[in-house]
Short mmCIF file of C-alpha atoms in Angstrom, two decimals:
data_model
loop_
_atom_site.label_atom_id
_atom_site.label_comp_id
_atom_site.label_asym_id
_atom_site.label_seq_id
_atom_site.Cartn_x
_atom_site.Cartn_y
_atom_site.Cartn_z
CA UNK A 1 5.81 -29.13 5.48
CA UNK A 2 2.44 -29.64 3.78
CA UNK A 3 2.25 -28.71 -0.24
CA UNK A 4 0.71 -25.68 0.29
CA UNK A 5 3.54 -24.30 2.97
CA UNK A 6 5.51 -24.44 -0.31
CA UNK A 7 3.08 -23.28 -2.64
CA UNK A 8 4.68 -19.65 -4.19
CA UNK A 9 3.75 -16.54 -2.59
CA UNK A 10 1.66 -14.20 -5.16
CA UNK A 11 3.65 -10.85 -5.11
CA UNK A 12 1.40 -7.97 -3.62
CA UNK A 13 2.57 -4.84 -6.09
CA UNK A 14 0.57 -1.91 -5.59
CA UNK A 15 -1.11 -0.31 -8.80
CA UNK A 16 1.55 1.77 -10.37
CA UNK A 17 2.07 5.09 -9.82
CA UNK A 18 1.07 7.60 -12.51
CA UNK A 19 5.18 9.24 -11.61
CA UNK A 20 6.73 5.82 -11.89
CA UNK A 21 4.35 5.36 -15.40
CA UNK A 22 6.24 7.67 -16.64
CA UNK A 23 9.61 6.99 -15.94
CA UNK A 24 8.51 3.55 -17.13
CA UNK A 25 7.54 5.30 -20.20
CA UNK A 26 10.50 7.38 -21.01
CA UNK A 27 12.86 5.50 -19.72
CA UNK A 28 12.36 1.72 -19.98
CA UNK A 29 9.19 1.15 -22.45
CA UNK A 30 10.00 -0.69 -25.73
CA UNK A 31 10.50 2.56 -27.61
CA UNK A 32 12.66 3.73 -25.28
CA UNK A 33 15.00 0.74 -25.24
CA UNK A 34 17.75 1.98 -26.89
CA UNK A 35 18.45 4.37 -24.08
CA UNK A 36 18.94 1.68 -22.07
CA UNK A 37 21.57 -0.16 -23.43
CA UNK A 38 23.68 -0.08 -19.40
CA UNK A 39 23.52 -3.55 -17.14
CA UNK A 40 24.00 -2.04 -14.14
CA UNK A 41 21.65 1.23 -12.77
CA UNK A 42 21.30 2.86 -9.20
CA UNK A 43 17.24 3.44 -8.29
CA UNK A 44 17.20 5.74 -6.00
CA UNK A 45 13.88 7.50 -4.36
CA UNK A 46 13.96 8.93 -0.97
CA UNK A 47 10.50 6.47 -0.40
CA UNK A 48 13.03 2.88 -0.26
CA UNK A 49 9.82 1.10 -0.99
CA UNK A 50 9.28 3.15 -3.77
CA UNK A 51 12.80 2.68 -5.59
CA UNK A 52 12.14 -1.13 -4.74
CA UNK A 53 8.82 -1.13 -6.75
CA UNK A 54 10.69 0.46 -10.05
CA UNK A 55 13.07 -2.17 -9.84
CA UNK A 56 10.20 -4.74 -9.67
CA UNK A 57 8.18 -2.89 -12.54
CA UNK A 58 11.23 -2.53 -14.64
CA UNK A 59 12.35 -6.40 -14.05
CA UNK A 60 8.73 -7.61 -15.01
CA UNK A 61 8.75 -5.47 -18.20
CA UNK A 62 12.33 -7.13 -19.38
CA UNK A 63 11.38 -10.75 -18.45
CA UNK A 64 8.00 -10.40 -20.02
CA UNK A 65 8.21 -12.95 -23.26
CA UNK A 66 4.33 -11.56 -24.41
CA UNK A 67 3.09 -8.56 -25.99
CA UNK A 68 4.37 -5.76 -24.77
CA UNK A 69 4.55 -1.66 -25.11
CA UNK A 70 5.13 0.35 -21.30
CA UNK A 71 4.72 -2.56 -19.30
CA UNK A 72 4.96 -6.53 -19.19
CA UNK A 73 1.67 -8.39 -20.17
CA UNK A 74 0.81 -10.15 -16.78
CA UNK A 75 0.00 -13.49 -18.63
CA UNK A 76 2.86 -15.39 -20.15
CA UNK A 77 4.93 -18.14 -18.43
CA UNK A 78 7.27 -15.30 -17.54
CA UNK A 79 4.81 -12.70 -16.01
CA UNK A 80 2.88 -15.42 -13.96
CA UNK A 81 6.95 -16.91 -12.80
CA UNK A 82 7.50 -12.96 -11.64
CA UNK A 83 3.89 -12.84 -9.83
CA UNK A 84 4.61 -15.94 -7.92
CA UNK A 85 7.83 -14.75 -6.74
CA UNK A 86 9.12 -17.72 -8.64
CA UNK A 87 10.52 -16.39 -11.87
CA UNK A 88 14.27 -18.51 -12.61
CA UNK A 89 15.75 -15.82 -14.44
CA UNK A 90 15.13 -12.90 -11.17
CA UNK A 91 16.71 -12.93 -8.00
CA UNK A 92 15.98 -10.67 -5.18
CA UNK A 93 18.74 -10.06 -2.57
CA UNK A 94 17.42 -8.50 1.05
CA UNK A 95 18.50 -8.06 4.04
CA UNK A 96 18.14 -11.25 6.07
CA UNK A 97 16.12 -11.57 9.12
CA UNK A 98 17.09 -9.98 11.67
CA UNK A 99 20.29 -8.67 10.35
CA UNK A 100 21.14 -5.26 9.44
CA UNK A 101 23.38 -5.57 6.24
CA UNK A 102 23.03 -7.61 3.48
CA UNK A 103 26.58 -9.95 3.71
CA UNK A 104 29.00 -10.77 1.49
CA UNK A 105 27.59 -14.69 0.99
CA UNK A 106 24.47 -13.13 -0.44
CA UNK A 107 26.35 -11.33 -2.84
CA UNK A 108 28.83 -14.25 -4.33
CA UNK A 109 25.52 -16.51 -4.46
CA UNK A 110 23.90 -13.28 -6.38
CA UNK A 111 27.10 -13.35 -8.73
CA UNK A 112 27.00 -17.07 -9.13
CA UNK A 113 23.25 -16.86 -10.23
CA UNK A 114 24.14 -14.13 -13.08
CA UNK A 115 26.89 -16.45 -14.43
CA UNK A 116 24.34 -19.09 -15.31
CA UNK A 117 22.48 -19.69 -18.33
CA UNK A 118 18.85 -17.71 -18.23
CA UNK A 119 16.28 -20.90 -18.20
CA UNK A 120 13.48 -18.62 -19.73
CA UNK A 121 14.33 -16.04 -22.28
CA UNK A 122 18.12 -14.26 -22.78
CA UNK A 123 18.42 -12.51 -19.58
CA UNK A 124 19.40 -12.58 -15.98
CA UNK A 125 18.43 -9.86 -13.93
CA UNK A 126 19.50 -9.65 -10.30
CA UNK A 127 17.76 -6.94 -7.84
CA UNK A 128 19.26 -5.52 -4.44
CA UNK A 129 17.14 -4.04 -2.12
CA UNK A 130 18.74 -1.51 0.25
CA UNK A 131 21.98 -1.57 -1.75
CA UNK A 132 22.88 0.78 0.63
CA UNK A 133 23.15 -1.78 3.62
CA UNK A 134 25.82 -3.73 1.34
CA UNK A 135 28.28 -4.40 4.06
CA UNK A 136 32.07 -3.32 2.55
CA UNK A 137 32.78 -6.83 1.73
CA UNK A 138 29.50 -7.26 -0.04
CA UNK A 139 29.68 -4.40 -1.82
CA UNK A 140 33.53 -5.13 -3.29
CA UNK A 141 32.57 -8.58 -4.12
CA UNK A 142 30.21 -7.10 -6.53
CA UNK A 143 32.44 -4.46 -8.07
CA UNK A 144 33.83 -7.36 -10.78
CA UNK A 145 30.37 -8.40 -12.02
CA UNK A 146 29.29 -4.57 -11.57
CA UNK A 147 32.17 -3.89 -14.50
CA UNK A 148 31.92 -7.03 -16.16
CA UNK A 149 29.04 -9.16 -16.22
CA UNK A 150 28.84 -12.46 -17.55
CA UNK A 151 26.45 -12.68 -20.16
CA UNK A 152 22.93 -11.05 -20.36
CA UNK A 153 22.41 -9.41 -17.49
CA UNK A 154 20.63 -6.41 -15.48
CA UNK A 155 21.71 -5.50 -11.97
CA UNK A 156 19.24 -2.63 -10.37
CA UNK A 157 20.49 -1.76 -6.83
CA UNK A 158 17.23 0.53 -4.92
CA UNK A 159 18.07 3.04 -2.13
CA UNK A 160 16.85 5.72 -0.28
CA UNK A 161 20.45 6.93 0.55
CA UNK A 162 22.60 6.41 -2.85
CA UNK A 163 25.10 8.47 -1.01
CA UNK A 164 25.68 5.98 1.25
CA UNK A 165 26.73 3.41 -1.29
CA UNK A 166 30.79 3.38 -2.38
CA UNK A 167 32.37 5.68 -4.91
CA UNK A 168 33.78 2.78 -6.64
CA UNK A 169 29.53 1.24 -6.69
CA UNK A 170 28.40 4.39 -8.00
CA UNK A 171 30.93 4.74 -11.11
CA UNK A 172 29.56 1.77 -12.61
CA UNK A 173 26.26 2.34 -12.20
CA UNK A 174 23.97 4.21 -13.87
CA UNK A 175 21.53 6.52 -12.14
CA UNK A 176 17.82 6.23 -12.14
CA UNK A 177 16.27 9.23 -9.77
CA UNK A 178 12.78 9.21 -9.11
CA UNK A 179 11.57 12.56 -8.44
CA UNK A 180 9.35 13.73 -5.61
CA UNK A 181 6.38 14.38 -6.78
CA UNK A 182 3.68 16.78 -4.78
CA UNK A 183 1.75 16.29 -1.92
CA UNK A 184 -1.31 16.30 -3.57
CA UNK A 185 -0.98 13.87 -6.45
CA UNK A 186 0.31 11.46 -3.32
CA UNK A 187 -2.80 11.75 -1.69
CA UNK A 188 -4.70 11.47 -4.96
CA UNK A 189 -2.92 7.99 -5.60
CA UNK A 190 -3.48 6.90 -2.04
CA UNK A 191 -7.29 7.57 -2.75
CA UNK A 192 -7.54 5.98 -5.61
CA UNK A 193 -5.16 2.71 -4.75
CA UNK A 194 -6.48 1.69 -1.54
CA UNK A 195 -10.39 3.64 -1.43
CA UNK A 196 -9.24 5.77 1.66
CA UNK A 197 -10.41 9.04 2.10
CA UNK A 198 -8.12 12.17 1.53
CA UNK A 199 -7.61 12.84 5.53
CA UNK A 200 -6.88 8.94 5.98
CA UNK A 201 -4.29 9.77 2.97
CA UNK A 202 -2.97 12.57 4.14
CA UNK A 203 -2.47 10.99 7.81
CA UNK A 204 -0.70 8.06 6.16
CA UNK A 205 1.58 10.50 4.40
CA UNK A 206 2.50 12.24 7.28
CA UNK A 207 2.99 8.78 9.40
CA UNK A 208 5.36 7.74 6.83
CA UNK A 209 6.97 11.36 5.82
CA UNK A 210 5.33 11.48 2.68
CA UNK A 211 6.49 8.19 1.14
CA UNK A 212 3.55 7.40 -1.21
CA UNK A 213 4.55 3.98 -1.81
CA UNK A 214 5.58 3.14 1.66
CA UNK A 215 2.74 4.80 3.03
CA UNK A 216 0.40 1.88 0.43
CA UNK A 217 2.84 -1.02 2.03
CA UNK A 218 2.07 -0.01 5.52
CA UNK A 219 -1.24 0.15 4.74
CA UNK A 220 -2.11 -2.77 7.10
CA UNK A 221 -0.10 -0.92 10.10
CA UNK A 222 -1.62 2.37 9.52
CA UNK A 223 -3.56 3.64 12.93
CA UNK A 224 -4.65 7.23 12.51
CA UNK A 225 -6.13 7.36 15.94
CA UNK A 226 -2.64 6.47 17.58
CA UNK A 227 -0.63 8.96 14.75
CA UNK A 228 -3.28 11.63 16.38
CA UNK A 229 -2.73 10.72 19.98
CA UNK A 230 1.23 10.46 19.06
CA UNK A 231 1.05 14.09 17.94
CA UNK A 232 -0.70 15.38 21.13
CA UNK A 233 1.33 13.95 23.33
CA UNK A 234 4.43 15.99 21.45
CA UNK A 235 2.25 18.99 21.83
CA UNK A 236 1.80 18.56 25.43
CA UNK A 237 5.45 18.88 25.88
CA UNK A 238 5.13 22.66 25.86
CA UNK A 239 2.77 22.77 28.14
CA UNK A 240 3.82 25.35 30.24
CA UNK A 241 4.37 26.26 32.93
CA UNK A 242 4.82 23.19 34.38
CA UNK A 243 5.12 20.49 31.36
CA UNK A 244 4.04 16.53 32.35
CA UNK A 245 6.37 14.77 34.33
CA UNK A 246 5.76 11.80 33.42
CA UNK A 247 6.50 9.60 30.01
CA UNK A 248 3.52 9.41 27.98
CA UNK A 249 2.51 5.35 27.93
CA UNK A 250 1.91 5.38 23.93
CA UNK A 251 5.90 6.00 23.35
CA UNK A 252 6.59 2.50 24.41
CA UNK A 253 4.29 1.33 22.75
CA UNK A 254 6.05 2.19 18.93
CA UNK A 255 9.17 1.32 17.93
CA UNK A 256 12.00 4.18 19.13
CA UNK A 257 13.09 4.57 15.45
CA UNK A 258 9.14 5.42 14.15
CA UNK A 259 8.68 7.80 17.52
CA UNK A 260 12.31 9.30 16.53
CA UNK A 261 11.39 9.96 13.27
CA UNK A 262 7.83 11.59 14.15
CA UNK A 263 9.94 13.57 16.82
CA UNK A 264 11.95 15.31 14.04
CA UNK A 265 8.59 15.95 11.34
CA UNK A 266 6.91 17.44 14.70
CA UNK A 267 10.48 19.70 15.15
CA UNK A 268 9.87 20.97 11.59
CA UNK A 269 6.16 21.38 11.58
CA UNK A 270 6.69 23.42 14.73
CA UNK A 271 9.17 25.57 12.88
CA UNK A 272 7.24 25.84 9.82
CA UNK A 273 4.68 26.85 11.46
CA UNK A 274 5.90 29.55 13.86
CA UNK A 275 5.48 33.36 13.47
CA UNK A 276 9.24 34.85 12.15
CA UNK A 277 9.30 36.65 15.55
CA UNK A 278 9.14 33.20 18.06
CA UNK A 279 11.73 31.49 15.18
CA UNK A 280 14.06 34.48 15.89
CA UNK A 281 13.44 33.84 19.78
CA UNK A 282 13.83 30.03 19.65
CA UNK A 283 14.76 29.02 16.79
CA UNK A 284 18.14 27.66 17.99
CA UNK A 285 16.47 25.64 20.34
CA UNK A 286 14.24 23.63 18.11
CA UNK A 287 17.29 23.35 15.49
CA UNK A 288 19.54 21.67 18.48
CA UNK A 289 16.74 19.17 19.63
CA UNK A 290 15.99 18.55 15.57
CA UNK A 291 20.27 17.50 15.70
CA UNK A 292 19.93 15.83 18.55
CA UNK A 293 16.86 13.33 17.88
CA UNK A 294 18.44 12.73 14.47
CA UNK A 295 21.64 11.83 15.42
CA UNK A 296 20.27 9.25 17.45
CA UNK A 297 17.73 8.31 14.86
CA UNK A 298 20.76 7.68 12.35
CA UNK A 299 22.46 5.45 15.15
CA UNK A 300 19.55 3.00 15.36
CA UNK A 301 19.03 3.16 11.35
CA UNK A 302 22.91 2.32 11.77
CA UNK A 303 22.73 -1.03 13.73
CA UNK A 304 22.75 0.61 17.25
CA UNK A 305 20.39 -1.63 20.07
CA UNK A 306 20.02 0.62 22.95
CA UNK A 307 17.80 0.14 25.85
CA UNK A 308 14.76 0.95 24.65
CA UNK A 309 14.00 2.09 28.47
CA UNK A 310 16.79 4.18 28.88
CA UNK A 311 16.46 5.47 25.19
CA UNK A 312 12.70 7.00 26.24
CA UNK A 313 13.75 7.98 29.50
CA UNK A 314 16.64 10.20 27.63
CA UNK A 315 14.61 11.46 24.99
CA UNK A 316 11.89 12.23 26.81
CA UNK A 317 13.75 14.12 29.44
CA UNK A 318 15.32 15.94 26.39
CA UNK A 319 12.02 17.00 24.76
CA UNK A 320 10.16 18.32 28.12
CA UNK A 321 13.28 20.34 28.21
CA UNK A 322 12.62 22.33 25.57
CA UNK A 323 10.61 25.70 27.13
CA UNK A 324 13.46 25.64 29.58
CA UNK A 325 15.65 28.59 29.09
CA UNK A 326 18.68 26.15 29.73
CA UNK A 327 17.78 23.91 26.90
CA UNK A 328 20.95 24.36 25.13
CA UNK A 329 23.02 23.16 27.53
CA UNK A 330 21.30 20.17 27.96
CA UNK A 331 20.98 19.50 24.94
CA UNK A 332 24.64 20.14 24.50
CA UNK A 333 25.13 17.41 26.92
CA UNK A 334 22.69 14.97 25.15
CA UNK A 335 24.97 15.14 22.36
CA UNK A 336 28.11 15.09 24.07
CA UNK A 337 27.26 11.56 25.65
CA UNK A 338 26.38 10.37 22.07
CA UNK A 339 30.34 11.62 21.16
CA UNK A 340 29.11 14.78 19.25
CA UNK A 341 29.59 18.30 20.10
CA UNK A 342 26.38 20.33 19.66
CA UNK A 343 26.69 23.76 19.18
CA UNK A 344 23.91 25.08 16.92
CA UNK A 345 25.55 28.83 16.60
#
């Protein structure tokens, strides 16, 4: 391994939010400190990469050793540590490769790094991303140092589910909530952060179910033309009378979770859209295919590794089905062989 395989990685932070500015602001800036006095707080956004980037802003602001007022300088020893993603006194706990929880020999090496002496200023702070994938071991392990933590320290678990994390977790946390904030100050931030243009924006928004920050991480991935041609194909499920037989080629060409997901906005846009008379007609169909599509969208966000070829074949035979006046029981039986019964009366 050549020097400059181990050279630090600069962290690539997106410019910050005006929304998270101000939680910054009120919540965390110097003049605020006093209302801050916990060592152990719950960030929770329903954009995950957004509650991850408040924990990052927040850590950066209390390991800053500079001038500071609503946010950390960006040129001490301390700021430029944090920027490299090499800061002593920070650690950052993930999800390993490949794995879907974050195991309990993460965690005791998380509690053995808050038990040491900080090596740049007076305090330790240790940040969890995806708390909520804690596996139960993982998350007990941490309940001590949750209660009792040795020394200086700040623990700031981020999550898109909070609910998903234990009773006994959430008692000794505090609770940071970031707010959604509108559509249109999104887009406005999208603009502005990475010079796209507002229907770029808004198609990155809608790819990513309105998740400003996620939407600016993914920024790389985004493909409006295929988000488009995604969209049409859903469309052309209703064909009627006769909708295609065949599986559109582009759905195996995404991941099952990302079609899943943009098979349950397209549900909702669909009802949103619809005149009160065609709801009151059909309404119970779309509901029951909504269920049905998220249910097995939770399972894969849950660990499950189906067939991806079976998985499209299912869905797909599930979605055509929906112009067919016996949708319900099919649909009924979709559920049924996922161990869920699936009335939607």
């Amino acid at each position: 391994m050549t020097a400059e395989d181990k050279a630090p990685v600069e962290r690539a932070l997106p410019p910050t939010p005006p929304w998270l500015k101000s939680v910054i602001d009120r919540c965390w800036s110097a003049s605020a400190a006093q209302q801050n006095v916990g060592h152990a707080y719950i960030v929770s956004s329903s954009d995950r990469f957004e509650a991850s980037l408040l924990s990052q802003l927040i850590a950066a602001l209390k390991l800053c050793s500079g001038p500071k007022a609503n946010s950390s300088c960006g040129h001490c020893l301390s700021c430029r540590g944090f920027a490299q993603g090499a800061h002593g006194d920070l650690l950052e706990v993930h999800r390993e490769p490949g794995k879907v929880a974050i195991g309990i020999d993460q965690i005791r090496a998380a509690v053995k790094f808050l038990q040491q002496t900080p090596l740049y200023g007076d305090i330790k702070i240790l940040l969890i991303e995806d708390a909520d994938k804690m596996t139960a071991a993982a998350a007990n392990s941490l309940l001590k140092t949750l209660e009792e933590p040795a020394g200086n320290s700040l623990i700031l678990l981020s999550t898109a589910e909070s609910w998903r994390l234990s009773a006994t977790i959430r008692s000794r946390c505090q609770l940071q909530r970031i707010l959604a904030v509108p559509r249109e100050e999104s887009v406005a931030w999208l603009v502005a952060a990475h010079d796209w243009d507002e229907r770029v924006a808004a198609s990155a928004l809608a790819l990513n179910n309105g998740c400003a920050v996620e939407s600016w991480m993914k920024r790389e991935e985004l493909d409006v033309a295929l988000f488009t041609e995604l969209v049409a194909s859903f469309d052309n499920l209703l064909l009627t009378p006769q909708p295609p037989s065949q599986m559109p080629a582009l759905w195996s060409r995404v991941e099952p979770e990302f079609l899943l997901f943009q098979l349950m906005a397209w549900c909702e846009q669909h009802c949103s859209e619809s005149e009160l008379a065609s709801l009151r007609a059909s309404g119970c169909d779309w509901l029951l295919l909504h269920r049905s599509i998220a249910e097995l969208w939770n399972r894969l966000r849950n660990g499950a590794v189906p067939s991806k070829d079976v998985l499209l074949a299912e869905v797909f035979r599930l979605c055509r089905s929906i112009t067919h006046r016996e949708f319900a029981a099919i649909a009924e039986r979709f559920l049924s062989n996922l161990g869920r019964v699936g009335s939607a009366g």
